[in-house]
Short mmCIF file of C-alpha atoms and ligand atoms in Angstrom, two decimals:
data_model
loop_
_atom_site.label_atom_id
_atom_site.label_comp_id
_atom_site.label_asym_id
_atom_site.label_seq_id
_atom_site.Cartn_x
_atom_site.Cartn_y
_atom_site.Cartn_z
CA MET A 228 110.89 141.49 60.21
CA SER A 229 108.43 139.40 60.58
CA ALA A 230 107.75 136.44 58.23
CA GLN A 231 104.28 137.62 57.13
CA SER A 232 104.16 137.31 53.31
CA SER A 233 101.76 140.44 51.65
CA ALA A 234 100.36 137.75 49.90
CA MET A 235 97.44 136.17 51.98
CA ALA A 236 96.71 132.48 50.76
CA ARG A 237 92.41 131.00 51.31
CA GLN A 238 92.19 127.46 51.19
CA PRO A 239 89.33 126.09 50.52
CA ALA A 240 86.59 125.84 53.53
CA SER A 241 86.05 122.83 56.29
CA GLU A 242 83.23 121.99 58.19
CA VAL A 243 85.51 121.42 61.29
CA LEU A 244 89.75 121.85 61.57
CA VAL A 245 91.91 120.74 63.89
CA ILE A 246 95.20 122.50 65.11
CA GLY A 247 96.71 119.52 66.14
CA ALA A 248 97.56 116.73 64.85
CA GLY A 249 97.70 114.06 68.54
CA VAL A 250 96.00 111.89 70.01
CA ALA A 251 93.06 114.33 70.86
CA GLY A 252 92.78 116.18 67.64
CA LEU A 253 93.44 112.84 65.71
CA ALA A 254 90.74 111.55 68.41
CA THR A 255 88.43 114.15 67.53
CA ALA A 256 88.51 114.16 63.65
CA LEU A 257 88.18 110.61 63.17
CA ALA A 258 84.99 110.66 64.86
CA ALA A 259 83.85 114.17 63.12
CA ALA A 260 82.78 111.60 60.24
CA PRO A 261 81.50 112.79 58.24
CA ARG A 262 82.09 116.42 58.42
CA ALA A 263 84.79 117.28 56.32
CA VAL A 264 88.11 117.55 59.10
CA ARG A 265 91.23 119.48 57.84
CA VAL A 266 94.30 119.01 60.54
CA LEU A 267 96.81 120.84 60.72
CA ASP A 268 100.38 119.61 61.95
CA ALA A 269 102.66 121.93 63.59
CA GLY A 270 105.32 119.08 61.97
CA ALA A 271 105.93 116.37 60.05
CA PRO A 272 102.68 113.53 60.25
CA GLY A 273 102.18 111.78 63.28
CA GLY A 274 105.51 112.70 64.02
CA ASP A 275 105.56 115.91 66.46
CA GLY A 276 103.20 116.49 69.75
CA ALA A 277 103.97 115.07 72.72
CA SER A 278 101.87 112.26 72.16
CA ILE A 279 104.88 110.40 70.78
CA TRP A 280 106.28 109.71 73.41
CA ALA A 281 104.08 109.12 76.56
CA GLN A 282 105.42 106.01 77.78
CA GLY A 283 103.61 104.87 81.06
CA GLY A 284 100.36 104.33 79.33
CA ILE A 285 96.37 104.07 79.86
CA ALA A 286 94.75 104.21 82.47
CA ALA A 287 91.53 102.15 82.01
CA ALA A 288 88.60 100.36 84.87
CA VAL A 289 89.21 96.76 82.69
CA GLY A 290 91.04 94.88 84.96
CA THR A 291 88.75 92.10 87.33
CA GLY A 292 87.28 93.91 89.95
CA ASP A 293 88.35 96.99 88.97
CA ALA A 294 85.78 99.89 88.88
CA PRO A 295 85.29 103.86 86.05
CA ALA A 296 84.18 104.77 90.62
CA GLN A 297 88.14 103.44 91.74
CA HIS A 298 89.37 105.19 88.88
CA ALA A 299 87.52 108.23 89.79
CA ALA A 300 88.66 108.06 93.21
CA ASP A 301 91.88 108.71 92.54
CA THR A 302 92.08 111.11 90.10
CA LEU A 303 90.00 113.39 92.62
CA ALA A 304 92.41 112.60 95.19
CA ALA A 305 95.17 112.47 92.66
CA GLY A 306 93.98 115.55 92.19
CA GLN A 307 93.28 117.45 95.76
CA TRP A 308 89.98 117.26 94.43
CA ARG A 309 89.56 120.15 93.46
CA ASN A 310 88.70 118.73 89.62
CA ASP A 311 84.60 118.85 87.84
CA PRO A 312 83.98 115.53 89.40
CA VAL A 313 80.78 115.64 86.45
CA ALA A 314 84.08 115.58 84.38
CA VAL A 315 85.97 112.62 86.17
CA ARG A 316 83.03 110.39 85.98
CA HIS A 317 82.43 111.24 81.60
CA LEU A 318 86.67 110.10 81.34
CA THR A 319 86.35 107.15 84.04
CA GLU A 320 83.25 105.59 82.07
CA ARG A 321 84.71 105.83 78.94
CA ALA A 322 88.24 104.45 79.87
CA PRO A 323 87.33 101.05 78.32
CA ASP A 324 84.43 101.41 75.85
CA VAL A 325 87.91 103.83 74.91
CA ILE A 326 90.66 100.74 75.37
CA ASP A 327 87.89 98.91 72.51
CA TRP A 328 87.78 100.89 70.18
CA LEU A 329 91.36 101.15 70.05
CA GLU A 330 92.07 97.45 69.78
CA ARG A 331 89.19 98.11 66.35
CA LEU A 332 91.29 100.64 65.34
CA GLY A 333 94.58 98.92 65.63
CA VAL A 334 96.48 99.40 68.07
CA ARG A 335 98.32 96.18 69.24
CA PHE A 336 98.27 96.66 73.60
CA ASP A 337 100.65 94.07 75.82
CA ARG A 338 98.73 91.17 76.66
CA ASP A 339 99.50 87.80 78.44
CA GLY A 340 99.97 84.97 77.38
CA ASP A 341 96.28 83.64 78.37
CA GLY A 342 95.41 87.20 75.69
CA ALA A 343 94.89 89.12 79.01
CA LEU A 344 95.33 93.12 78.80
CA LEU A 345 98.68 92.88 80.92
CA LEU A 346 98.08 96.34 82.77
CA GLY A 347 100.59 98.16 84.98
CA ARG A 348 101.24 99.98 88.42
CA GLU A 349 101.33 103.90 88.18
CA ALA A 350 101.69 106.49 91.15
CA ALA A 351 98.13 106.71 93.29
CA HIS A 352 96.75 104.23 91.07
CA GLY A 353 95.02 101.96 93.61
CA ARG A 354 95.68 99.15 92.06
CA MET A 355 97.03 97.88 88.57
CA ARG A 356 95.44 99.82 85.51
CA ILE A 357 97.86 100.86 83.30
CA VAL A 358 96.90 99.52 79.48
CA HIS A 359 100.07 99.59 77.16
CA ALA A 360 101.92 98.58 74.50
CA ARG A 361 105.24 97.58 73.43
CA GLY A 362 106.74 97.30 77.13
CA ASP A 363 107.13 101.71 77.25
CA ALA A 364 105.50 103.17 73.99
CA THR A 365 102.01 103.43 74.11
CA GLY A 366 102.03 106.41 72.77
CA ALA A 367 103.51 105.75 69.32
CA GLU A 368 101.69 102.79 69.03
CA VAL A 369 98.81 104.35 69.87
CA MET A 370 99.77 107.32 68.16
CA ARG A 371 100.39 105.14 64.72
CA ALA A 372 97.13 103.77 64.23
CA LEU A 373 94.72 106.84 64.95
CA THR A 374 97.82 108.15 62.16
CA ARG A 375 96.82 105.38 59.59
CA ALA A 376 93.18 105.88 60.18
CA ALA A 377 92.81 108.84 59.81
CA VAL A 378 95.37 108.69 56.59
CA ARG A 379 92.18 106.16 54.80
CA CYS A 380 89.00 108.19 55.99
CA ALA A 381 87.72 110.21 53.37
CA HIS A 382 86.48 112.67 55.06
CA ILE A 383 89.59 113.74 56.49
CA ALA A 384 92.78 116.24 55.63
CA VAL A 385 96.29 116.66 56.89
CA ALA A 386 98.07 119.72 56.21
CA PRO A 387 101.51 118.99 57.81
CA GLN A 388 104.13 122.34 58.52
CA CYS A 389 101.38 124.46 59.27
CA ARG A 390 101.40 126.75 61.84
CA ALA A 391 98.24 128.30 63.35
CA PHE A 392 99.62 131.75 64.49
CA ALA A 393 96.22 133.43 65.15
CA LEU A 394 92.13 132.94 64.42
CA ALA A 395 90.44 133.92 62.24
CA ARG A 396 86.81 135.61 63.50
CA ALA A 397 83.98 136.94 61.39
CA ASP A 398 82.45 140.72 62.76
CA ASP A 399 80.15 139.67 64.89
CA GLY A 400 83.25 138.08 67.09
CA ARG A 401 82.35 133.87 65.88
CA VAL A 402 85.78 132.23 65.61
CA VAL A 403 85.05 131.20 61.57
CA GLY A 404 88.93 129.39 60.66
CA ALA A 405 93.38 129.97 61.72
CA TRP A 406 95.94 131.85 60.46
CA ALA A 407 98.85 129.88 59.28
CA TRP A 408 102.08 130.03 58.58
CA ASN A 409 102.89 126.99 56.35
CA GLY A 410 107.33 127.94 56.02
CA HIS A 411 106.58 129.78 53.66
CA ALA A 412 102.85 131.47 53.88
CA VAL A 413 100.32 133.30 55.89
CA GLU A 414 97.26 131.40 55.26
CA LEU A 415 93.72 131.21 55.86
CA TRP A 416 91.91 127.93 57.05
CA PRO A 417 88.20 128.06 57.20
CA ALA A 418 85.97 126.08 59.26
CA ARG A 419 82.55 126.52 60.37
CA ALA A 420 84.09 124.77 63.96
CA VAL A 421 87.85 125.24 64.71
CA VAL A 422 89.26 122.52 67.36
CA LEU A 423 92.53 123.64 69.38
CA ALA A 424 94.11 120.33 70.16
CA THR A 425 97.48 121.83 69.96
CA GLY A 426 98.87 120.73 73.95
CA GLY A 427 100.56 122.33 76.35
CA TYR A 428 103.20 124.79 77.37
CA ALA A 429 105.88 122.26 79.22
CA ALA A 430 108.27 122.93 77.08
CA LEU A 431 108.79 127.01 77.89
CA TYR A 432 110.41 124.93 80.44
CA ARG A 433 114.23 125.01 80.89
CA HIS A 434 113.71 121.29 82.16
CA THR A 435 110.81 119.23 80.32
CA THR A 436 110.80 116.57 79.04
CA ASN A 437 108.30 117.94 75.86
CA PRO A 438 109.16 118.06 72.32
CA ALA A 439 110.37 122.25 72.05
CA GLY A 440 106.37 122.14 69.61
CA ASN A 441 104.49 122.00 73.12
CA ASP A 442 105.44 125.59 73.51
CA GLY A 443 101.42 126.55 74.48
CA GLY A 444 101.10 127.87 71.23
CA GLY A 445 97.66 127.10 70.89
CA ILE A 446 96.54 128.69 73.86
CA ALA A 447 98.96 131.28 73.79
CA LEU A 448 96.34 132.00 70.49
CA ALA A 449 93.21 131.86 71.67
CA LEU A 450 94.06 134.16 74.34
CA ALA A 451 94.66 136.52 71.62
CA ALA A 452 91.60 136.33 70.63
CA GLY A 453 89.56 136.99 74.14
CA ALA A 454 89.17 133.07 75.11
CA ALA A 455 88.78 132.03 78.76
CA VAL A 456 91.96 130.21 80.34
CA ALA A 457 91.93 128.49 83.41
CA ASP A 458 94.11 126.49 86.12
CA LEU A 459 97.19 128.27 84.30
CA GLU A 460 99.48 127.56 87.73
CA PHE A 461 98.79 124.17 87.84
CA VAL A 462 102.03 123.14 86.12
CA GLN A 463 103.31 118.86 86.74
CA PHE A 464 106.18 118.47 87.09
CA HIS A 465 107.74 114.33 86.91
CA PRO A 466 110.34 112.95 88.77
CA THR A 467 112.02 111.05 86.55
CA ALA A 468 113.39 112.50 84.05
CA LEU A 469 117.42 111.63 83.10
CA ALA A 470 119.91 113.89 83.98
CA LEU A 471 121.98 114.50 81.02
CA PRO A 472 124.56 117.35 82.11
CA GLU A 473 124.07 120.65 81.41
CA ALA A 474 121.62 119.72 78.98
CA SER A 475 118.48 122.20 78.22
CA GLY A 476 115.03 120.89 76.11
CA GLN A 477 113.89 117.90 76.44
CA LEU A 478 115.10 115.04 78.76
CA PRO A 479 114.35 111.50 78.15
CA LEU A 480 111.36 110.10 80.65
CA LEU A 481 112.37 107.13 82.93
CA THR A 482 108.99 106.43 82.64
CA GLU A 483 106.44 105.80 86.32
CA ALA A 484 105.63 102.58 85.47
CA LEU A 485 109.51 101.85 86.42
CA ARG A 486 108.24 102.76 89.68
CA GLY A 487 105.31 101.08 89.61
CA ALA A 488 106.95 98.28 88.59
CA GLY A 489 109.49 98.28 91.25
CA ALA A 490 112.47 100.71 91.11
CA VAL A 491 113.44 102.69 93.63
CA LEU A 492 114.27 105.69 94.56
CA ILE A 493 118.65 106.53 95.79
CA ASP A 494 120.90 109.35 96.23
CA GLY A 495 123.95 109.47 96.82
CA SER A 496 125.03 106.81 99.09
CA GLY A 497 122.77 104.62 97.62
CA GLN A 498 119.60 104.77 100.02
CA ARG A 499 116.34 105.57 99.57
CA PHE A 500 114.38 108.39 101.16
CA MET A 501 111.35 108.26 99.46
CA PRO A 502 110.81 105.82 102.74
CA ALA A 503 110.76 108.58 104.56
CA GLU A 504 109.00 111.16 102.56
CA HIS A 505 104.97 109.31 102.08
CA PRO A 506 104.08 106.04 103.49
CA LEU A 507 103.55 104.77 100.28
CA ALA A 508 107.27 105.81 99.08
CA GLU A 509 108.01 105.93 95.20
CA LEU A 510 104.16 105.49 94.22
CA ALA A 511 102.99 108.72 95.69
CA PRO A 512 101.86 112.05 93.99
CA ARG A 513 103.94 113.16 91.68
CA ASP A 514 104.50 116.17 93.16
CA VAL A 515 105.47 114.43 96.68
CA VAL A 516 108.07 112.58 94.51
CA ALA A 517 109.25 115.27 92.58
CA ARG A 518 110.11 117.53 95.68
CA ALA A 519 111.37 115.03 97.10
CA VAL A 520 114.10 114.68 93.85
CA ALA A 521 114.83 118.40 93.59
CA ALA A 522 115.32 118.48 97.52
CA ARG A 523 118.13 116.91 97.26
CA THR A 524 119.57 118.41 93.54
CA LEU A 525 118.95 121.01 94.94
CA ALA A 526 121.52 120.81 98.33
CA GLY A 527 123.81 119.36 96.07
CA HIS A 528 123.71 115.93 95.74
CA ALA A 529 122.86 113.84 93.85
CA ALA A 530 119.78 111.43 93.04
CA PHE A 531 119.06 108.62 91.03
CA LEU A 532 116.55 106.13 89.65
CA ASP A 533 117.41 102.38 90.43
CA ALA A 534 116.01 99.63 88.56
CA ARG A 535 119.01 97.19 89.15
CA ALA A 536 116.83 94.93 91.35
CA ALA A 537 113.67 95.00 90.28
CA VAL A 538 114.31 94.60 86.31
CA GLY A 539 117.38 94.56 85.61
CA ALA A 540 118.31 91.65 82.35
CA ALA A 541 114.71 92.69 81.68
CA PHE A 542 114.76 96.51 80.74
CA PRO A 543 115.74 95.35 76.68
CA GLU A 544 112.46 94.09 76.75
CA HIS A 545 110.06 95.40 79.11
CA PHE A 546 111.06 98.86 78.87
CA PRO A 547 113.48 99.93 74.98
CA THR A 548 112.08 103.34 74.99
CA VAL A 549 113.78 104.53 78.64
CA PHE A 550 116.66 101.13 78.28
CA ALA A 551 117.68 103.05 74.55
CA ALA A 552 117.41 106.46 75.38
CA CYS A 553 120.11 105.06 78.88
CA MET A 554 122.40 103.08 76.11
CA ARG A 555 122.22 106.43 74.41
CA ALA A 556 124.33 108.76 77.88
CA GLY A 557 126.10 106.09 78.46
CA ILE A 558 124.30 104.00 81.28
CA ASP A 559 123.63 100.72 81.03
CA PRO A 560 120.33 100.82 83.62
CA ARG A 561 120.54 96.83 84.12
CA THR A 562 124.30 97.88 86.52
CA GLN A 563 123.98 101.18 87.80
CA PRO A 564 121.32 103.84 88.48
CA VAL A 565 120.02 106.25 86.71
CA PRO A 566 121.40 109.72 88.04
CA ILE A 567 116.99 112.35 87.47
CA THR A 568 116.03 115.93 87.26
CA PRO A 569 112.30 116.42 87.96
CA ALA A 570 111.43 118.41 84.50
CA ALA A 571 108.27 120.43 83.20
CA HIS A 572 105.36 117.30 82.17
CA TYR A 573 101.58 118.11 81.77
CA CYS A 574 99.30 121.67 81.85
CA MET A 575 96.23 121.19 83.94
CA GLY A 576 95.78 124.40 82.54
CA GLY A 577 94.48 125.72 79.26
CA VAL A 578 91.21 127.40 77.41
CA ARG A 579 87.93 126.76 79.80
CA VAL A 580 85.42 124.80 78.05
CA ASP A 581 81.93 122.80 78.72
CA ALA A 582 80.91 119.68 78.71
CA ASP A 583 81.63 120.33 75.04
CA ALA A 584 85.26 120.75 75.04
CA ARG A 585 83.08 124.67 73.76
CA SER A 586 85.48 127.36 74.52
CA SER A 587 84.05 131.16 75.58
CA LEU A 588 84.33 131.97 72.30
CA ASP A 589 81.56 130.77 69.68
CA GLY A 590 82.65 128.54 67.16
CA LEU A 591 86.07 127.68 69.32
CA TYR A 592 87.11 124.54 70.90
CA ALA A 593 89.61 123.40 73.06
CA VAL A 594 90.49 119.15 73.52
CA GLY A 595 93.67 117.50 75.57
CA GLU A 596 96.29 119.19 76.90
CA ALA A 597 94.90 122.25 75.53
CA ALA A 598 91.97 122.89 77.05
CA CYS A 599 91.23 122.62 80.68
CA THR A 600 88.00 120.35 80.90
CA GLY A 601 88.47 120.94 85.54
CA VAL A 602 89.02 116.68 84.72
CA HIS A 603 92.95 116.87 86.02
CA GLY A 604 92.30 118.76 89.86
CA ALA A 605 94.88 120.77 90.42
CA ASN A 606 97.50 117.85 89.17
CA ARG A 607 96.76 115.20 87.04
CA LEU A 608 97.34 111.22 87.98
CA ALA A 609 99.35 108.95 85.74
CA SER A 610 97.84 107.63 83.09
CA ASN A 611 95.10 109.91 82.52
CA SER A 612 96.97 112.10 79.45
CA LEU A 613 96.77 110.80 76.54
CA LEU A 614 92.95 108.25 78.15
CA GLU A 615 91.82 112.68 77.96
CA GLY A 616 92.74 113.68 74.46
CA LEU A 617 91.39 110.04 73.33
CA VAL A 618 87.70 110.93 75.22
CA PHE A 619 87.27 114.21 75.51
CA GLY A 620 88.02 114.06 71.35
CA ARG A 621 85.79 111.32 70.79
CA ALA A 622 82.60 112.70 72.39
CA LEU A 623 84.07 116.92 70.60
CA GLY A 624 83.74 114.85 67.12
CA GLN A 625 80.52 113.17 67.90
CA HIS A 626 79.22 116.44 69.20
CA LEU A 627 79.96 117.90 65.70
CA ALA A 628 79.41 115.57 63.98
CA ALA A 629 75.45 115.52 65.18
CA ALA A 630 74.98 119.56 66.14
CA LEU A 631 77.59 121.90 63.69
CA PRO A 632 77.55 125.42 64.54
CA ALA A 633 75.64 127.52 62.57
CA ALA A 634 77.80 129.23 59.59
CA ALA A 635 79.28 132.72 60.81
CA ALA A 636 76.62 135.64 58.56
CA GLY A 637 80.22 137.99 57.46
CA ALA A 638 83.54 136.90 55.98
CA ALA A 639 87.00 136.02 58.26
CA LEU A 640 88.16 139.50 58.98
CA PRO A 641 91.50 140.49 57.41
CA CYS A 642 94.38 138.61 60.25
CA PRO A 643 94.79 140.45 62.99
CA ARG A 644 98.62 138.67 62.94
CA THR A 645 102.01 138.92 61.60
CA TYR A 646 103.99 135.67 62.01
CA ALA A 647 106.81 135.80 63.98
CA PRO A 648 107.53 133.17 65.66
CA LEU A 649 109.59 133.70 69.76
CA ASP A 650 113.26 134.48 68.95
CA ALA A 651 115.77 131.68 70.36
CA ALA A 652 117.43 134.93 72.70
CA THR A 653 115.03 135.36 74.49
CA ARG A 654 112.72 131.98 74.61
CA ALA A 655 115.23 130.55 76.20
CA ALA A 656 116.40 133.24 79.06
CA LEU A 657 112.43 132.33 79.29
CA ALA A 658 113.23 128.51 79.69
CA ASP A 659 115.51 129.71 82.33
CA VAL A 660 113.40 132.34 84.16
CA LEU A 661 110.31 130.12 84.45
CA TRP A 662 112.10 127.75 84.77
CA THR A 663 114.10 129.88 88.00
CA TYR A 664 111.24 131.06 89.71
CA ALA A 665 108.15 129.22 88.70
CA GLY A 666 108.66 125.67 89.34
CA LEU A 667 108.34 123.08 91.28
CA VAL A 668 108.48 125.68 93.74
CA ARG A 669 107.39 129.10 94.07
CA ASP A 670 107.58 132.17 96.19
CA GLU A 671 106.45 135.91 95.30
CA ALA A 672 109.68 137.71 94.74
CA GLY A 673 110.48 135.27 93.71
CA LEU A 674 107.19 135.36 90.19
CA ALA A 675 107.37 139.14 90.65
CA HIS A 676 110.73 138.69 89.46
CA ALA A 677 109.79 137.02 86.64
CA ALA A 678 107.09 139.14 86.17
CA THR A 679 109.44 141.79 85.71
CA ARG A 680 110.95 140.32 83.17
CA ILE A 681 108.38 139.08 81.20
CA ALA A 682 106.91 142.23 81.21
CA ALA A 683 110.11 143.67 79.75
CA TRP A 684 110.18 141.73 76.81
CA ARG A 685 107.32 141.99 75.87
CA ALA A 686 108.13 145.95 75.88
CA THR A 687 110.25 145.42 73.40
CA ARG A 688 107.51 143.29 71.05
CA GLU A 689 106.54 144.71 67.71
CA PRO A 690 102.98 145.44 68.02
CA GLY A 691 100.65 142.58 67.02
CA ALA A 692 103.95 139.83 66.49
CA SER A 693 102.52 136.52 67.29
CA ALA A 694 105.31 136.53 69.53
CA ALA A 695 104.53 138.73 71.78
CA ASP A 696 101.54 136.46 71.98
CA LEU A 697 103.56 133.81 73.60
CA LEU A 698 105.04 135.59 76.06
CA ASP A 699 101.27 136.86 77.25
CA LEU A 700 101.17 133.42 78.08
CA ALA A 701 104.22 133.42 80.27
CA ALA A 702 102.50 136.55 81.30
CA ALA A 703 98.70 134.46 83.07
CA LEU A 704 101.08 131.92 84.08
CA ILE A 705 102.78 134.02 86.62
CA ALA A 706 99.90 135.83 87.16
CA ALA A 707 97.87 132.32 88.49
CA MET A 708 101.33 131.34 89.90
CA ARG A 709 100.83 134.77 91.87
CA ALA A 710 97.09 134.72 92.50
CA ARG A 711 96.79 131.68 93.82
CA ARG A 712 98.42 132.23 97.44
CA GLU A 713 98.64 128.29 99.33
CA CYS A 714 100.43 124.95 98.23
CA VAL A 715 97.26 122.46 96.68
CA GLY A 716 98.68 119.79 94.26
CA ALA A 717 101.24 120.29 91.67
CA HIS A 718 101.62 124.00 93.21
CA TRP A 719 103.51 125.18 95.52
CA ARG A 720 104.45 127.78 97.30
CA ARG A 721 107.22 128.28 99.82
CA ASP A 722 105.65 131.35 101.50
CA VAL A 723 102.79 129.88 101.92
CA ARG A 724 101.79 127.08 104.52
CA ALA A 725 100.79 124.20 103.69
CA ALA A 726 98.50 122.72 105.21
CA ALA A 727 98.38 119.81 107.20
C1 LIG B 879 104.95 107.63 82.82
O1 LIG B 879 105.33 107.07 81.96
O2 LIG B 879 105.54 107.44 83.83
C2 LIG B 879 104.06 109.23 82.78
C3 LIG B 879 103.14 108.59 82.44
C4 LIG B 879 102.13 109.50 82.92
O3 LIG B 879 102.48 111.17 82.52
O4 LIG B 879 101.04 109.77 82.68
#
């Protein structure tokens, strides 16, 4: 039985419908003024999605001697030069302006005694470049300011607890709104432009740093409507999530800024292992560090983040979010090494979009982690994710303010789906399959096994039920991983020789 109500309400039409209320969605909505914007938030206002959990900060070339071109060079190197260089230039050149904009909106970035922005260091950045707030609470601080600004803007109306599960199409194929479940009934939200800002799909994995809602639902509904997707196989695993015994789902993140501040990785015998793996040791690219950690944990040796010497007593002040998470788990990071595991963290792929965030479907746009602009290539550089959502979201909002697509000739066609979320047992089994066979290191045999399991689940689904869309996304992810027979960036196959 699906949860669909037979009565479907129709909301008044808006000019722009933004699906998702994280940084990318809110940046789009704010910049689209004076357009009438509706924002559908699957959770409570400002409290859902991945943005609020972001710890590290926002990369921007604002330091003395830094330049967007240097930020761009690091972004391209981390992405293994598979990035779209135009998108990288767009991102890095606008980063300093985004920091100014956020401060004008009331974001309080950390500053030194002279009032200069304090800059942190993260892996694969050639210099200190990470602007942060309240130590390791940058995402929460940025979301606080954006949510407050959105609430104050007359052109924006946020609808909480509305989960979009299908795109509304006109008979000419144009996307003319979305169908959403509000907890009681299905509603049609008509609009001239529909923006997906729904985040990625890292929460489909058993171990993830993402909240459960980051399950690729937005990408899945675009895929179901026939939108082109790209780079799905590039899934980034963060090397240092807090390893909690028997835990699955979202694990607390231990920000890379800790290693930027000098914390080291050690094995069960207290030995550092990264210097033997890479010349940059703990500040090697994230995929390199994650594989080194996984190699130890898979071999049955624990791995730990040791911040005792580098941070020690300053932990509560400099890294309050991490400190609280460790203390909740019964570990005092001032005096104890913290057990770690890699966890699915970020998806470089998503709905394929052009430089104006347009998808392959008329009327549909995508920004932030839901989108694939090509800016990250095969691996995202640390602290480029909030930045991407802000830069591309803002640019899309400005674009829609200036040029909204023409209204469709016809009305929306009937809803093509019934709302039926994936049942918890299948979702847990899928999380295990992805973690085991489509994780940090993959091979053809494992991916083929995953494809068979997913196909079996798909065969049992009611045709047209929205739960099938997530399985279709998982199938597309596996197909993309099978198709890329090379080791590059975050895509690592044990059955293919890595380029020297
Ligand atoms: C972190 O704080 O380690 C994560 C930052 C990011 O994903 O860019």
